[in-house]
Short mmCIF file of C-alpha atoms and ligand atoms in Angstrom, two decimals:
data_model
loop_
_atom_site.label_atom_id
_atom_site.label_comp_id
_atom_site.label_asym_id
_atom_site.label_seq_id
_atom_site.Cartn_x
_atom_site.Cartn_y
_atom_site.Cartn_z
CA MET A 1 -0.16 -0.12 0.08
CA SER A 2 0.97 3.19 -0.52
CA ASN A 3 2.02 5.59 2.47
CA ILE A 4 0.21 8.42 0.71
CA LYS A 5 -3.09 6.57 -0.36
CA ASN A 6 -5.96 8.82 0.99
CA LYS A 7 -3.63 11.31 2.32
CA LYS A 8 -5.05 14.90 1.92
CA ILE A 9 -2.35 16.81 -0.36
CA LEU A 10 -2.35 20.24 -1.53
CA LEU A 11 -0.17 20.79 -4.83
CA GLY A 12 0.91 24.29 -4.60
CA ILE A 13 1.87 25.41 -7.69
CA THR A 14 4.09 29.04 -8.30
CA GLY A 15 5.29 31.01 -11.36
CA GLY A 16 8.25 29.17 -12.92
CA ILE A 17 8.75 27.22 -16.48
CA ALA A 18 8.91 24.21 -14.31
CA GLY A 19 4.95 24.21 -13.79
CA TYR A 20 4.39 21.49 -16.88
CA LYS A 21 5.83 18.92 -14.53
CA SER A 22 3.21 19.78 -11.86
CA ALA A 23 0.42 18.41 -13.55
CA GLU A 24 2.31 15.05 -13.92
CA LEU A 25 2.66 15.26 -10.54
CA CYS A 26 -1.08 15.84 -10.45
CA ARG A 27 -1.91 12.55 -11.63
CA LEU A 28 0.66 10.61 -10.28
CA LEU A 29 -0.70 11.73 -6.35
CA ILE A 30 -3.95 11.04 -8.04
CA LYS A 31 -2.81 7.36 -9.27
CA GLN A 32 -1.28 7.42 -5.93
CA GLN A 33 -4.85 7.45 -4.81
CA ALA A 34 -4.00 10.55 -3.11
CA GLU A 35 -7.20 12.84 -2.77
CA VAL A 36 -5.42 16.29 -4.31
CA ARG A 37 -6.59 20.02 -4.54
CA VAL A 38 -4.71 22.28 -6.39
CA CYS A 39 -3.69 26.00 -5.37
CA MET A 40 -1.58 28.40 -7.88
CA THR A 41 0.00 31.39 -7.71
CA GLN A 42 -1.43 34.29 -10.38
CA SER A 43 2.29 34.06 -11.96
CA ALA A 44 1.41 30.16 -11.94
CA THR A 45 -1.41 30.57 -14.26
CA GLU A 46 1.17 32.42 -16.89
CA PHE A 47 2.96 29.04 -17.40
CA ILE A 48 0.01 26.35 -17.07
CA SER A 49 -3.67 26.77 -17.36
CA PRO A 50 -5.50 26.37 -14.18
CA LEU A 51 -8.18 24.02 -16.32
CA THR A 52 -5.41 21.64 -17.07
CA LEU A 53 -5.28 21.21 -13.14
CA GLN A 54 -8.61 21.15 -12.98
CA ALA A 55 -9.14 18.07 -15.09
CA LEU A 56 -6.39 16.49 -13.66
CA SER A 57 -7.40 16.37 -9.97
CA THR A 58 -11.37 17.00 -11.11
CA LYS A 59 -11.28 19.72 -8.58
CA PRO A 60 -12.03 23.41 -8.80
CA VAL A 61 -8.50 25.23 -8.94
CA HIS A 62 -8.01 27.09 -6.32
CA THR A 63 -5.86 30.73 -7.11
CA ASP A 64 -7.88 33.86 -5.76
CA LEU A 65 -7.72 34.75 -2.06
CA PHE A 66 -10.71 36.89 -2.70
CA ASP A 67 -12.51 34.95 -4.89
CA HIS A 68 -16.24 34.70 -3.26
CA GLU A 69 -17.10 31.37 -4.84
CA ALA A 70 -14.33 29.32 -4.18
CA GLU A 71 -14.46 31.03 -0.59
CA ALA A 72 -17.94 30.03 -0.42
CA ALA A 73 -17.08 26.41 -1.89
CA MET A 74 -13.88 25.79 0.69
CA GLY A 75 -12.63 28.69 2.04
CA HIS A 76 -9.08 29.14 2.74
CA ILE A 77 -8.68 28.30 6.35
CA GLU A 78 -10.64 25.18 5.61
CA LEU A 79 -8.71 24.43 2.66
CA ALA A 80 -5.37 24.86 4.84
CA LYS A 81 -7.11 22.66 8.04
CA TRP A 82 -8.35 20.14 5.26
CA ALA A 83 -4.19 18.98 3.99
CA ASP A 84 -2.35 16.43 5.84
CA ILE A 85 0.31 17.51 3.23
CA ILE A 86 1.38 20.58 1.24
CA ILE A 87 3.64 20.29 -1.61
CA ILE A 88 4.88 23.44 -3.72
CA ALA A 89 5.98 22.35 -7.02
CA PRO A 90 7.94 23.94 -8.21
CA ALA A 91 8.79 26.25 -5.78
CA THR A 92 9.84 30.19 -6.57
CA ALA A 93 13.11 31.76 -5.31
CA ASN A 94 10.53 34.30 -3.94
CA THR A 95 7.31 31.90 -2.45
CA ILE A 96 10.52 30.83 -0.58
CA ALA A 97 11.83 33.88 0.75
CA LYS A 98 7.67 34.48 1.47
CA ILE A 99 7.26 31.25 3.46
CA ALA A 100 11.06 31.48 5.14
CA HIS A 101 9.62 34.67 6.73
CA GLY A 102 6.29 34.28 7.13
CA PHE A 103 4.58 36.65 4.22
CA ALA A 104 0.71 35.71 3.60
CA ASP A 105 0.22 37.91 0.34
CA ASN A 106 -1.96 35.33 -1.81
CA LEU A 107 -3.93 32.42 -1.17
CA LEU A 108 -0.72 29.91 -1.37
CA THR A 109 1.01 32.06 0.96
CA THR A 110 -1.82 32.44 3.40
CA ILE A 111 -2.92 28.92 3.34
CA ILE A 112 0.47 28.06 4.24
CA LEU A 113 0.39 30.23 7.39
CA ALA A 114 -2.68 29.26 8.45
CA SER A 115 -2.15 25.41 7.75
CA HIS A 116 -0.79 22.69 10.21
CA ALA A 117 0.27 20.54 7.49
CA LYS A 118 3.52 18.93 6.89
CA LEU A 119 4.75 21.28 4.31
CA TYR A 120 7.38 20.28 1.20
CA ILE A 121 9.15 22.66 -1.33
CA ALA A 122 10.77 21.27 -4.41
CA PRO A 123 12.72 24.52 -5.77
CA ALA A 124 12.75 25.92 -9.07
CA MET A 125 14.98 28.34 -10.61
CA ASN A 126 18.09 29.83 -12.33
CA GLN A 127 21.09 28.11 -11.17
CA ASN A 128 22.58 32.01 -10.08
CA MET A 129 19.71 32.34 -7.75
CA TRP A 130 19.49 29.04 -6.04
CA GLN A 131 23.26 29.44 -5.50
CA GLN A 132 22.87 33.37 -3.47
CA PRO A 133 23.42 33.72 -0.07
CA GLN A 134 19.76 35.15 0.57
CA THR A 135 18.06 31.72 -1.34
CA GLN A 136 20.60 29.25 0.81
CA GLN A 137 19.71 31.56 4.39
CA ASN A 138 16.15 30.98 3.35
CA ILE A 139 16.22 27.55 2.64
CA GLN A 140 18.03 27.21 5.97
CA GLN A 141 15.71 29.46 7.57
CA LEU A 142 12.71 26.63 6.18
CA ALA A 143 14.59 23.31 7.34
CA SER A 144 14.71 25.24 10.94
CA LEU A 145 11.06 25.56 10.70
CA ASN A 146 10.69 21.87 10.08
CA ILE A 147 10.01 22.71 6.01
CA LYS A 148 11.31 19.73 3.68
CA THR A 149 12.86 21.03 0.45
CA LEU A 150 13.12 18.70 -1.88
CA GLY A 151 16.03 18.91 -4.72
CA PRO A 152 16.62 20.75 -6.37
CA ALA A 153 18.71 18.90 -9.41
CA HIS A 154 21.58 19.69 -11.24
CA GLY A 155 21.28 20.20 -15.10
CA ILE A 156 20.35 22.24 -18.34
CA GLN A 157 18.16 24.91 -17.17
CA ALA A 158 15.37 26.46 -19.75
CA CYS A 159 17.42 29.39 -19.78
CA GLY A 160 19.84 27.71 -21.10
CA ASP A 161 22.91 28.10 -18.02
CA THR A 162 23.72 24.25 -16.34
CA GLY A 163 23.95 23.82 -12.66
CA MET A 164 21.75 23.31 -9.78
CA GLY A 165 17.84 24.56 -9.85
CA ARG A 166 15.87 22.34 -11.51
CA MET A 167 13.02 20.43 -10.01
CA LEU A 168 12.88 16.88 -9.38
CA GLU A 169 11.23 15.32 -11.69
CA ALA A 170 7.42 14.02 -10.90
CA ARG A 171 7.98 10.50 -10.16
CA GLU A 172 10.85 11.56 -7.81
CA ILE A 173 9.18 13.85 -5.80
CA ILE A 174 6.36 11.26 -5.28
CA ALA A 175 9.03 9.01 -3.81
CA GLU A 176 10.32 11.19 -1.63
CA LEU A 177 7.04 11.99 0.17
CA ALA A 178 6.20 8.14 0.26
CA LYS A 179 9.35 8.24 2.44
CA ASN A 180 8.87 11.04 4.31
CA THR A 181 5.09 10.16 5.02
CA PRO A 182 4.59 7.64 8.18
CA GLN A 183 2.74 4.37 7.01
CA THR A 184 -0.42 4.11 9.14
CA LEU A 185 -1.17 0.58 8.50
CA LEU A 186 -0.71 0.13 12.83
CA THR A 187 -2.74 3.28 13.54
CA ASN A 188 -5.14 3.10 16.54
CA THR A 189 -2.97 0.70 18.11
CA THR A 190 -1.29 0.66 21.10
CA ILE A 191 1.95 -1.86 20.87
CA LEU A 192 4.16 -3.13 23.87
CA ILE A 193 7.44 -4.44 23.03
CA THR A 194 10.46 -5.94 25.09
CA ALA A 195 14.26 -5.68 24.24
CA GLY A 196 17.24 -6.13 24.65
CA PRO A 197 18.86 -8.64 27.50
CA THR A 198 17.79 -8.87 31.46
CA GLN A 199 20.53 -9.11 34.18
CA GLU A 200 20.07 -11.38 37.09
CA ALA A 201 22.12 -10.07 39.88
CA LEU A 202 24.76 -12.21 41.65
CA ASP A 203 25.58 -9.73 44.06
CA PRO A 204 25.67 -6.10 44.33
CA VAL A 205 28.27 -5.80 41.39
CA ARG A 206 27.99 -9.18 39.63
CA TYR A 207 25.09 -10.64 37.35
CA LEU A 208 23.97 -13.51 34.43
CA SER A 209 23.07 -11.14 31.36
CA ASN A 210 23.02 -12.64 27.14
CA ARG A 211 24.64 -10.37 24.34
CA SER A 212 20.96 -9.02 23.14
CA SER A 213 21.85 -5.39 22.39
CA GLY A 214 18.36 -4.17 21.62
CA LYS A 215 18.75 -3.63 18.08
CA MET A 216 15.86 -5.81 17.03
CA GLY A 217 13.90 -4.22 19.53
CA TYR A 218 14.28 -0.68 19.55
CA ALA A 219 13.88 -1.20 15.56
CA ILE A 220 10.40 -2.48 15.80
CA ALA A 221 9.54 -0.05 17.98
CA LYS A 222 10.71 2.91 15.67
CA ALA A 223 9.07 1.27 12.99
CA ALA A 224 5.90 1.10 14.88
CA LEU A 225 5.68 4.33 15.84
CA GLN A 226 5.84 4.96 12.15
CA MET A 227 3.36 3.18 11.37
CA GLY A 228 0.75 4.79 13.04
CA ALA A 229 0.80 2.92 16.81
CA LYS A 230 1.38 4.17 20.20
CA VAL A 231 4.28 2.29 21.38
CA ARG A 232 5.76 1.62 24.54
CA LEU A 233 9.13 -0.29 24.96
CA ILE A 234 10.52 -1.69 27.66
CA SER A 235 14.12 -1.79 27.99
CA GLY A 236 16.85 -3.97 29.50
CA PRO A 237 20.11 -2.42 29.74
CA VAL A 238 21.29 -1.49 26.21
CA ASN A 239 23.42 1.16 24.74
CA LEU A 240 20.85 2.94 22.44
CA PRO A 241 19.21 6.23 23.03
CA GLU A 242 15.21 5.91 23.67
CA PRO A 243 13.25 6.44 20.81
CA ILE A 244 11.65 9.84 20.21
CA GLY A 245 8.19 9.66 20.43
CA VAL A 246 8.38 6.06 22.52
CA GLU A 247 7.16 5.52 25.80
CA THR A 248 10.46 3.58 26.97
CA ILE A 249 10.55 1.96 30.65
CA LYS A 250 13.94 0.45 31.64
CA ILE A 251 14.16 -2.24 34.03
CA GLN A 252 16.91 -4.77 34.64
CA SER A 253 15.68 -8.75 36.05
CA ALA A 254 13.05 -10.74 34.60
CA GLN A 255 10.89 -10.26 37.45
CA GLN A 256 11.11 -6.40 36.72
CA LEU A 257 10.31 -7.32 32.99
CA LEU A 258 7.45 -9.14 33.98
CA THR A 259 5.89 -6.59 36.60
CA SER A 260 6.27 -3.88 33.71
CA CYS A 261 4.65 -5.76 31.08
CA GLN A 262 1.69 -6.71 33.20
CA GLN A 263 1.63 -3.07 34.36
CA TYR A 264 0.78 -1.83 30.49
CA ALA A 265 -0.42 -5.26 28.38
CA GLY A 266 -4.39 -4.37 29.69
CA ASP A 267 -4.81 -0.88 27.59
CA SER A 268 -2.16 -3.02 24.47
CA ASP A 269 -3.40 -4.65 21.73
CA ILE A 270 -0.92 -5.95 20.34
CA PHE A 271 2.80 -7.66 22.75
CA ILE A 272 5.82 -8.07 20.93
CA ALA A 273 8.68 -9.76 22.69
CA THR A 274 12.09 -9.53 21.16
CA ALA A 275 13.85 -9.21 24.82
CA ALA A 276 15.91 -11.85 25.35
CA VAL A 277 15.17 -13.44 29.03
CA ALA A 278 17.41 -15.41 31.48
CA ASP A 279 15.77 -18.44 31.40
CA PHE A 280 17.35 -18.79 35.19
CA ARG A 281 18.52 -16.04 38.23
CA PRO A 282 20.77 -16.93 40.99
CA ILE A 283 18.35 -18.00 43.97
CA VAL A 284 20.68 -15.76 46.49
CA GLN A 285 21.46 -12.34 45.84
CA SER A 286 24.57 -11.84 48.32
CA GLN A 287 24.16 -8.40 49.92
CA GLN A 288 28.04 -8.25 49.49
CA LYS A 289 30.60 -8.89 46.96
CA ILE A 290 31.45 -12.71 46.60
CA LYS A 291 34.97 -13.07 48.07
CA LYS A 292 37.04 -14.72 45.72
CA GLN A 293 38.68 -17.02 48.89
CA ASP A 294 42.23 -18.25 48.03
CA ASP A 295 41.02 -21.67 50.13
CA ARG A 296 38.68 -22.59 47.01
CA ASP A 297 38.98 -23.56 43.48
CA LYS A 298 35.06 -23.59 42.44
CA LEU A 299 32.22 -21.46 43.26
CA THR A 300 28.59 -23.14 42.59
CA ILE A 301 25.73 -20.88 42.10
CA GLU A 302 22.52 -22.40 42.11
CA LEU A 303 19.59 -20.83 40.04
CA THR A 304 16.01 -20.92 39.74
CA LYS A 305 13.59 -20.47 37.03
CA ASN A 306 12.70 -17.36 36.01
CA PRO A 307 8.70 -16.83 34.68
CA ASP A 308 8.01 -17.02 31.29
CA ILE A 309 6.81 -13.70 30.83
CA LEU A 310 5.74 -14.44 27.09
CA ALA A 311 3.37 -17.04 28.08
CA THR A 312 2.51 -15.46 31.16
CA ILE A 313 1.19 -12.82 29.64
CA SER A 314 -0.20 -14.12 26.67
CA HIS A 315 -2.04 -16.69 28.87
CA ASP A 316 -3.38 -13.60 31.43
CA PHE A 317 -4.48 -11.27 28.74
CA PRO A 318 -6.36 -13.37 25.54
CA HIS A 319 -7.01 -10.21 23.72
CA LEU A 320 -3.03 -9.24 23.24
CA PHE A 321 -2.31 -10.09 19.25
CA THR A 322 1.31 -12.06 20.37
CA LEU A 323 4.22 -12.22 18.63
CA GLY A 324 7.17 -13.67 19.89
CA PHE A 325 10.82 -14.25 18.91
CA ALA A 326 12.55 -18.01 19.05
CA ALA A 327 16.73 -17.23 19.25
CA GLU A 328 17.47 -20.73 18.10
CA THR A 329 20.99 -21.94 17.33
CA GLU A 330 19.56 -26.11 16.49
CA GLN A 331 16.08 -27.19 14.78
CA LEU A 332 15.31 -23.45 14.25
CA ILE A 333 11.91 -24.03 12.42
CA THR A 334 10.80 -27.05 14.93
CA SER A 335 11.66 -24.88 17.99
CA ALA A 336 10.13 -22.10 16.45
CA LYS A 337 7.08 -24.01 15.80
CA LYS A 338 6.93 -25.80 19.39
CA LYS A 339 7.00 -22.39 21.16
CA LEU A 340 4.37 -21.14 18.75
CA LYS A 341 2.23 -23.57 20.14
CA SER A 342 3.12 -23.83 24.04
CA LYS A 343 2.95 -19.96 24.58
CA LYS A 344 -0.04 -19.70 22.54
CA LEU A 345 0.93 -17.14 20.23
CA ASP A 346 -0.43 -15.84 17.12
CA MET A 347 3.01 -15.08 15.74
CA ILE A 348 6.46 -16.34 15.28
CA ALA A 349 9.84 -15.36 14.10
CA ALA A 350 12.34 -17.74 14.24
CA ASN A 351 15.96 -16.29 14.45
CA GLN A 352 18.94 -18.15 13.84
CA VAL A 353 21.37 -17.01 16.43
CA GLY A 354 25.06 -18.10 17.22
CA ASP A 355 28.12 -18.17 14.84
CA ASN A 356 27.66 -14.11 14.62
CA LEU A 357 24.11 -14.11 13.43
CA GLY A 358 21.24 -12.25 15.28
CA PHE A 359 22.45 -10.77 18.22
CA GLU A 360 24.72 -7.50 18.28
CA LYS A 361 24.42 -7.41 14.72
CA ASN A 362 22.97 -4.62 12.80
CA ASP A 363 21.47 -7.46 9.91
CA ASN A 364 18.94 -10.16 10.89
CA ALA A 365 17.19 -12.97 9.27
CA ILE A 366 13.92 -14.23 10.31
CA GLU A 367 11.47 -16.79 9.40
CA LEU A 368 7.89 -15.50 10.46
CA ILE A 369 5.47 -18.12 11.29
CA TRP A 370 1.78 -18.32 12.31
CA HIS A 371 -0.50 -21.40 12.61
CA ASP A 372 -1.32 -21.77 8.98
CA GLY A 373 1.42 -20.35 7.33
CA GLN A 374 5.27 -18.83 7.03
CA ILE A 375 7.43 -16.74 4.84
CA SER A 376 11.12 -15.88 5.01
CA LEU A 377 12.45 -12.48 5.50
CA PRO A 378 15.61 -12.83 4.50
CA MET A 379 19.18 -11.17 6.01
CA MET A 380 18.52 -7.44 5.84
CA ASP A 381 19.40 -4.20 8.02
CA LYS A 382 17.40 -4.37 11.82
CA GLN A 383 15.23 -1.31 10.77
CA ASN A 384 14.48 -2.40 6.97
CA LEU A 385 13.30 -6.23 8.33
CA ALA A 386 11.12 -4.21 11.32
CA PHE A 387 9.25 -2.47 9.07
CA LYS A 388 8.62 -6.16 6.59
CA LEU A 389 7.83 -8.24 9.65
CA LEU A 390 5.05 -5.13 10.89
CA SER A 391 3.56 -5.20 7.31
CA LEU A 392 2.90 -8.52 7.81
CA LEU A 393 1.51 -8.74 11.43
CA ALA A 394 -0.60 -5.91 10.53
CA LYS A 395 -2.24 -7.87 8.15
CA HIS A 396 -2.46 -10.26 10.67
CA TYR A 397 -3.52 -8.54 13.09
CA ARG A 398 -6.55 -6.77 11.18
CA ASN A 399 -7.62 -10.23 9.69
CA CYS A 400 -7.98 -11.45 13.11
CA ASN A 401 -10.02 -8.03 14.56
CA ALA A 402 -11.98 -8.58 11.60
CA ALA A 403 -13.11 -11.84 12.58
CA TYR A 404 -14.65 -10.35 15.57
O1 PMT B 1 19.05 -7.45 20.52
P1 PMT B 1 19.47 -7.79 19.29
O2 PMT B 1 21.39 -7.73 19.54
O3 PMT B 1 18.98 -6.83 18.38
O4 PMT B 1 19.51 -9.06 18.93
C1 PMT B 1 17.75 -9.63 18.57
C2 PMT B 1 17.80 -11.12 19.40
C3 PMT B 1 18.70 -11.88 18.52
C4 PMT B 1 17.80 -10.84 21.03
C5 PMT B 1 16.07 -11.34 18.84
O5 PMT B 1 16.56 -11.21 17.57
C6 PMT B 1 15.61 -12.44 19.66
O6 PMT B 1 16.07 -13.50 18.80
N1 PMT B 1 14.95 -12.37 20.88
C7 PMT B 1 14.47 -13.69 21.34
C8 PMT B 1 15.42 -14.02 22.19
C9 PMT B 1 15.01 -15.42 23.22
O7 PMT B 1 14.88 -14.95 24.37
O8 PMT B 1 14.43 -16.17 22.67
P2 PMT B 1 13.54 -17.89 23.17
O9 PMT B 1 13.85 -18.75 21.99
O10 PMT B 1 14.60 -17.85 24.55
O11 PMT B 1 12.69 -17.26 23.39
C10 PMT B 1 11.41 -17.07 22.98
C11 PMT B 1 10.28 -16.01 23.38
O12 PMT B 1 10.24 -16.06 24.71
C12 PMT B 1 11.12 -14.79 23.25
O13 PMT B 1 10.34 -13.87 22.53
C13 PMT B 1 11.45 -14.14 24.43
O14 PMT B 1 11.14 -12.69 24.88
C14 PMT B 1 9.96 -14.69 25.47
N2 PMT B 1 10.89 -15.68 26.86
C15 PMT B 1 11.89 -16.51 26.87
C16 PMT B 1 12.20 -16.56 28.10
C17 PMT B 1 11.49 -15.91 29.37
N3 PMT B 1 11.82 -16.37 30.66
N4 PMT B 1 10.32 -14.89 28.83
C18 PMT B 1 10.03 -15.06 28.16
O15 PMT B 1 9.27 -13.99 27.33
#
């Protein structure tokens, strides 16, 4: 599914020869199933007819702040509120300067000032105009206002110069928009994710743990957020920054992980367990540092079983859609399938580990298994893998919920 499907996009066109590319952009946006409305400055209408854009968008084109008829149909404030995304293509040096300094002297700049939509500009101008420090400062000002500049490209210009200033091609603009627009497959879901290792204390300075870096779980948390979910991440000790926009809860031991999961599972919809939980913990946690003691060559530490967090949560909170990870050094699929059943999960990601695989690495590969199917997600960057995994999970989650 395209990221811009169903998005309400206002296409702003300003006066430049690249205006002819805006017609193609309008057509491609509609092909992506975006809802498109067009606003043109007066000078844009000198380069391309509003009628062309009206025919392509099948909606009246907005050109005039003081057009009573157009304002009565959809006023500029309504249009500003309507848009999810505003893309100005082409954006002239003049309009860029106006936006950078908050001018609102025509319909387009007024809408921009009145809107909270994500704003993109695709500059198009002569290479000298682009290089001028005034323009470059304006572009920097836009970046500081969280306005994204797409392009320009280098090449031969309409005036005969060669250099930076050509507007990106319509398909390139679409690709940039899609890349920067969050996927919404997980909108209206709350996802609880566990990540990283647990540390099981032996004494105040020593613990039992494992090699999990948290990279897989954190990548899933970031992807879930971008895909529209509300995300809570319960994390063991890792050296990763807390993902912005994700509520991150830090724990150390398996027992703390369980308590935290129990606290948040009730108001979650999906539970994803990537954490590498210690299966056992020392029965005794010495209050003091265990001494070496020269008279002994051996130290025996007795361990007791930790709770199985995933199995407990899936049992106690049956409303949750559950995805476990099975880290295996042998019999990958058979063992993962056993865990899928014994822990009563909806899905499991069979993860080959050992031999420099899985743990700590930036790349990973999994076999995603559910009760009547499975699919291989080959070796790739953990962030990419997270997006692919969640797209598949979202499909199953929606199917599962549609059944009720
Ligand atoms: O963190 P990285 O360095 O990026 O590495 C990622 C990873 C390899 C740790 C991750 O991809 C992974 O495979 N995580 C699962 C690790 C694991 O503990 O697997 P397991 O087969 O032992 O456990 C199966 C499932 O039960 C897991 O979802 C685990 O979180 C859960 N479990 C296990 C034991 C336990 N006591 N409680 C649990 O909830």
